[in-house]
Amino acid sequence: DRRKKVIEKSLAKRHRKEKAFRFAGLSAVVIGLAFVALLFGSILAKGLPAFWQTSMNVPVYFDPKVIDAGPVPVRTQGETPAHYQERYVDWQTKMGMVDWDSLIVNGMIAKDPSLASQRDYLSSLYASSEAYRLRDMVFADPSLIGKKENLTFLGDANVDVWLKGNIDRSLPDDQQQLDPEIRKLADDLKAKGVLENTFNTTLFKNPDSRSSPAI
C-alpha cells in the first residue's frame, strides 16, 4: 500500500508538471501569435496608404492638331522592309515629340475654365508618367485621335504627400517640395473634389510605374 501511494503521489506530481509544461508551451504560442499579429498590423497600417493615391478625372480630347505626326505608316506594295521601317521609326519619333501634357492640361481647363489662368502649374499636379500613358494609348490604338475619353490620372507623388498631410505645412517655402502656387492650387482642387483620394489600381496594372505612390 505504501508503495502504491508513493507511485500515485509521484504520478500526480508528474501530471502536474506536464500540465504546467503544456500550459507554458501554449502560452508561448499564444504570445508569439500575438506578436506576429501586432507586427502584421503595424506593417498593414504603414503600408495601407500606398493603396490610396490622389487622382483626378479628366476629359481628354485627342486633338489631331496636337497629335500631328500623321497616320500610322502602312507598308505599300513593292516597298522594301528597310524603307518601311525607316518611315515607321520616323513616325514614332514624331509621336514622341507630341506635347501630350497639353492634352491633359486642355482637358482640365475644359472641365473647369477657371483654371486657364493657372495653366502653367497644372502639369505639376499629375504624375509625369501619365503623358507617356497617353502616347502609349495612341500607339496601341491610333483611332483614338479625334476622339474624347474620360480618363483618370494619378496625382504627382509630392502633391499626394502634401494632400495626405504627410508634410509639415509650417515649413518655410525653401524646405517644401512644391511651390506655393502649386500647394494652394492642390488644396483648392481637393476642396472642389477635382483631386480625390482613390484606390490605386496602378500598383497591380503597372507595378513598374514611374510614379510611385507616396506613403
Coordinates of C-alpha atoms in Angstrom, one line a residue:
D1 CA 0.0 0.0 0.0
R2 CA 2.8 2.4 0.9
R3 CA 4.5 1.7 -2.4
K4 CA 1.2 2.2 -4.2
K5 CA 0.7 5.6 -2.5
V6 CA 4.3 6.6 -3.4
I7 CA 3.7 5.7 -7.0
E8 CA 0.3 7.6 -7.1
K9 CA 1.9 10.6 -5.5
S10 CA 4.8 10.5 -8.0
L11 CA 2.3 10.2 -10.9
A12 CA 0.2 13.1 -9.6
K13 CA 3.3 15.2 -9.4
R14 CA 4.4 14.3 -12.9
H15 CA 0.9 15.1 -14.2
R16 CA 1.0 18.5 -12.6
K17 CA 4.4 19.2 -14.2
E18 CA 3.1 18.0 -17.6
K19 CA 0.1 20.3 -17.3
A20 CA 2.3 23.2 -16.3
F21 CA 4.6 22.4 -19.2
R22 CA 1.7 22.3 -21.7
F23 CA 0.3 25.5 -20.3
A24 CA 3.7 27.2 -20.6
G25 CA 4.0 25.9 -24.2
L26 CA 0.5 27.1 -25.1
S27 CA 1.1 30.5 -23.5
A28 CA 4.3 30.9 -25.5
V29 CA 2.5 30.0 -28.7
V30 CA -0.3 32.5 -27.9
I31 CA 2.2 35.2 -27.1
G32 CA 4.1 34.5 -30.2
L33 CA 1.0 34.7 -32.4
A34 CA 0.0 37.9 -30.7
F35 CA 3.4 39.5 -31.6
V36 CA 3.1 38.2 -35.2
A37 CA -0.4 39.8 -35.4
L38 CA 1.0 43.0 -33.9
L39 CA 3.8 43.0 -36.5
F40 CA 1.4 42.4 -39.4
G41 CA -0.9 45.0 -38.1
S42 CA 1.9 47.6 -37.9
I43 CA 3.0 46.7 -41.5
L44 CA -0.6 47.0 -42.8
A45 CA -1.1 50.3 -41.0
K46 CA 2.0 51.8 -42.5
G47 CA 1.6 50.2 -46.0
L48 CA -2.2 50.8 -46.4
P49 CA -1.7 54.4 -47.6
A50 CA 0.2 53.1 -50.6
F51 CA -3.1 51.6 -51.9
W52 CA -4.7 55.0 -52.0
Q53 CA -3.4 57.7 -54.3
T54 CA -4.5 61.2 -55.2
S55 CA -6.1 61.2 -58.7
M56 CA -8.3 63.2 -61.0
N57 CA -10.8 62.5 -63.7
V58 CA -10.1 64.5 -66.9
P59 CA -12.0 64.5 -70.3
V60 CA -9.1 64.2 -72.8
Y61 CA -9.6 65.2 -76.4
F62 CA -7.0 63.5 -78.6
D63 CA -6.7 66.6 -80.7
P64 CA -5.4 65.9 -84.3
K65 CA -3.9 69.4 -84.3
V66 CA -1.7 68.5 -81.4
I67 CA -1.1 64.9 -82.4
D68 CA 0.3 66.0 -85.8
A69 CA 2.6 63.0 -86.5
G70 CA 0.3 61.9 -89.4
P71 CA -1.3 58.5 -89.8
V72 CA 0.4 55.2 -88.9
P73 CA 2.6 54.2 -91.8
V74 CA 1.3 51.3 -93.9
R75 CA 3.7 49.3 -95.9
T76 CA 3.0 49.8 -99.6
Q77 CA 3.3 47.3 -102.4
G78 CA 6.8 46.9 -103.5
E79 CA 8.3 48.8 -100.6
T80 CA 11.3 47.3 -99.0
P81 CA 11.2 46.3 -95.3
A82 CA 14.1 48.7 -94.6
H83 CA 12.3 51.7 -96.2
Y84 CA 9.1 50.9 -94.4
Q85 CA 10.9 50.5 -91.1
E86 CA 12.6 53.9 -91.7
R87 CA 9.2 55.6 -92.2
Y88 CA 7.7 53.8 -89.2
V89 CA 10.6 54.9 -86.9
D90 CA 10.2 58.5 -88.2
W91 CA 6.5 58.4 -87.3
Q92 CA 7.4 57.0 -83.8
T93 CA 9.9 59.9 -83.4
K94 CA 7.3 62.5 -84.3
M95 CA 4.8 60.8 -81.9
G96 CA 7.4 61.1 -79.1
M97 CA 7.7 64.9 -79.8
V98 CA 3.9 65.5 -79.4
D99 CA 3.0 67.7 -76.4
W100 CA 1.0 65.0 -74.6
D101 CA 0.9 67.1 -71.5
S102 CA -1.1 69.8 -73.3
L103 CA -3.9 67.3 -73.9
I104 CA -4.3 66.7 -70.2
V105 CA -4.0 70.3 -69.3
N106 CA -6.5 71.3 -72.0
G107 CA -8.9 68.7 -70.6
M108 CA -8.5 70.1 -67.1
I109 CA -9.3 73.6 -68.4
A110 CA -12.2 72.3 -70.4
K111 CA -13.6 70.7 -67.2
D112 CA -13.0 73.9 -65.2
P113 CA -12.4 77.0 -67.3
S114 CA -11.3 79.0 -64.2
L115 CA -8.0 77.0 -64.3
A116 CA -7.0 78.7 -67.5
S117 CA -5.1 81.4 -65.6
Q118 CA -3.1 78.8 -63.8
R119 CA -2.3 76.7 -66.9
D120 CA 1.5 76.8 -66.2
Y121 CA 1.0 74.9 -62.9
L122 CA -1.5 72.3 -64.0
S123 CA 1.0 69.8 -65.3
S124 CA 2.7 69.7 -61.8
L125 CA -0.5 68.2 -60.3
Y126 CA -0.4 64.8 -62.0
A127 CA 2.3 62.2 -62.4
S128 CA 4.8 62.8 -65.3
S129 CA 4.2 59.2 -66.5
E130 CA 0.6 60.0 -67.4
A131 CA 1.7 61.9 -70.5
Y132 CA 3.6 58.7 -71.7
R133 CA 0.4 56.7 -71.0
L134 CA -1.5 58.9 -73.5
R135 CA 1.3 58.3 -76.0
D136 CA 1.1 54.5 -75.5
M137 CA -2.6 54.5 -75.8
V138 CA -2.4 56.2 -79.2
F139 CA 0.4 53.8 -80.2
A140 CA -1.9 50.9 -79.4
D141 CA -5.0 52.4 -80.9
P142 CA -4.4 55.3 -83.4
S143 CA -8.2 55.5 -83.9
L144 CA -8.3 57.5 -80.6
I145 CA -7.1 60.5 -82.5
G146 CA -10.1 62.9 -82.9
K147 CA -12.0 61.3 -80.0
K148 CA -12.6 62.3 -76.4
E149 CA -12.1 59.9 -73.5
N150 CA -12.7 60.4 -69.8
L151 CA -9.5 59.2 -68.1
T152 CA -8.3 59.0 -64.5
F153 CA -4.8 60.3 -63.9
L154 CA -2.6 59.7 -60.8
G155 CA -1.6 62.8 -58.9
D156 CA 2.1 63.7 -58.6
A157 CA 3.8 62.0 -55.7
N158 CA 4.7 65.3 -54.0
V159 CA 1.1 66.5 -54.4
D160 CA -0.2 63.2 -52.9
V161 CA 2.1 63.6 -49.9
W162 CA 1.0 67.2 -49.4
L163 CA -2.7 66.4 -49.5
K164 CA -2.3 63.4 -47.2
G165 CA -0.8 65.7 -44.6
N166 CA 2.5 63.8 -44.5
I167 CA 4.4 67.1 -45.0
D168 CA 4.7 69.7 -42.3
R169 CA 2.8 72.6 -43.7
S170 CA 4.6 75.0 -41.3
L171 CA 7.9 74.5 -43.0
P172 CA 9.3 77.5 -45.0
D173 CA 9.0 77.6 -48.8
D174 CA 12.6 76.7 -49.3
Q175 CA 12.1 73.4 -47.5
Q176 CA 8.9 72.4 -49.3
Q177 CA 8.9 70.1 -52.3
L178 CA 6.2 72.1 -54.1
D179 CA 6.0 75.8 -55.0
P180 CA 3.5 77.8 -53.0
E181 CA 1.2 78.3 -56.1
I182 CA 1.0 74.5 -56.6
R183 CA 0.3 73.8 -53.0
K184 CA -2.5 76.3 -53.0
L185 CA -3.9 75.0 -56.3
A186 CA -3.8 71.4 -55.0
D187 CA -5.7 72.4 -51.8
D188 CA -8.3 74.3 -53.8
L189 CA -8.9 71.4 -56.2
K190 CA -9.0 69.0 -53.3
A191 CA -11.7 71.2 -51.7
K192 CA -13.6 71.2 -55.0
G193 CA -13.4 67.5 -55.3
V194 CA -11.4 67.6 -58.5
L195 CA -8.5 65.9 -56.8
E196 CA -9.7 62.8 -55.0
N197 CA -8.1 60.0 -52.9
T198 CA -8.9 56.8 -54.8
F199 CA -7.8 53.2 -54.7
N200 CA -4.6 52.9 -56.6
T201 CA -5.1 50.1 -59.2
T202 CA -1.8 51.1 -60.9
L203 CA 0.0 49.1 -58.3
F204 CA -1.4 46.0 -59.9
K205 CA -1.8 47.1 -63.5
N206 CA 1.6 48.8 -63.9
P207 CA 3.9 47.9 -60.9
D208 CA 6.9 49.5 -62.7
S209 CA 5.2 52.8 -63.0
R210 CA 7.4 55.9 -62.9
S211 CA 5.1 57.4 -60.4
S212 CA 5.5 55.6 -57.0
P213 CA 2.7 56.2 -54.5
A214 CA 3.7 58.3 -51.6
I215 CA 3.1 56.9 -48.1

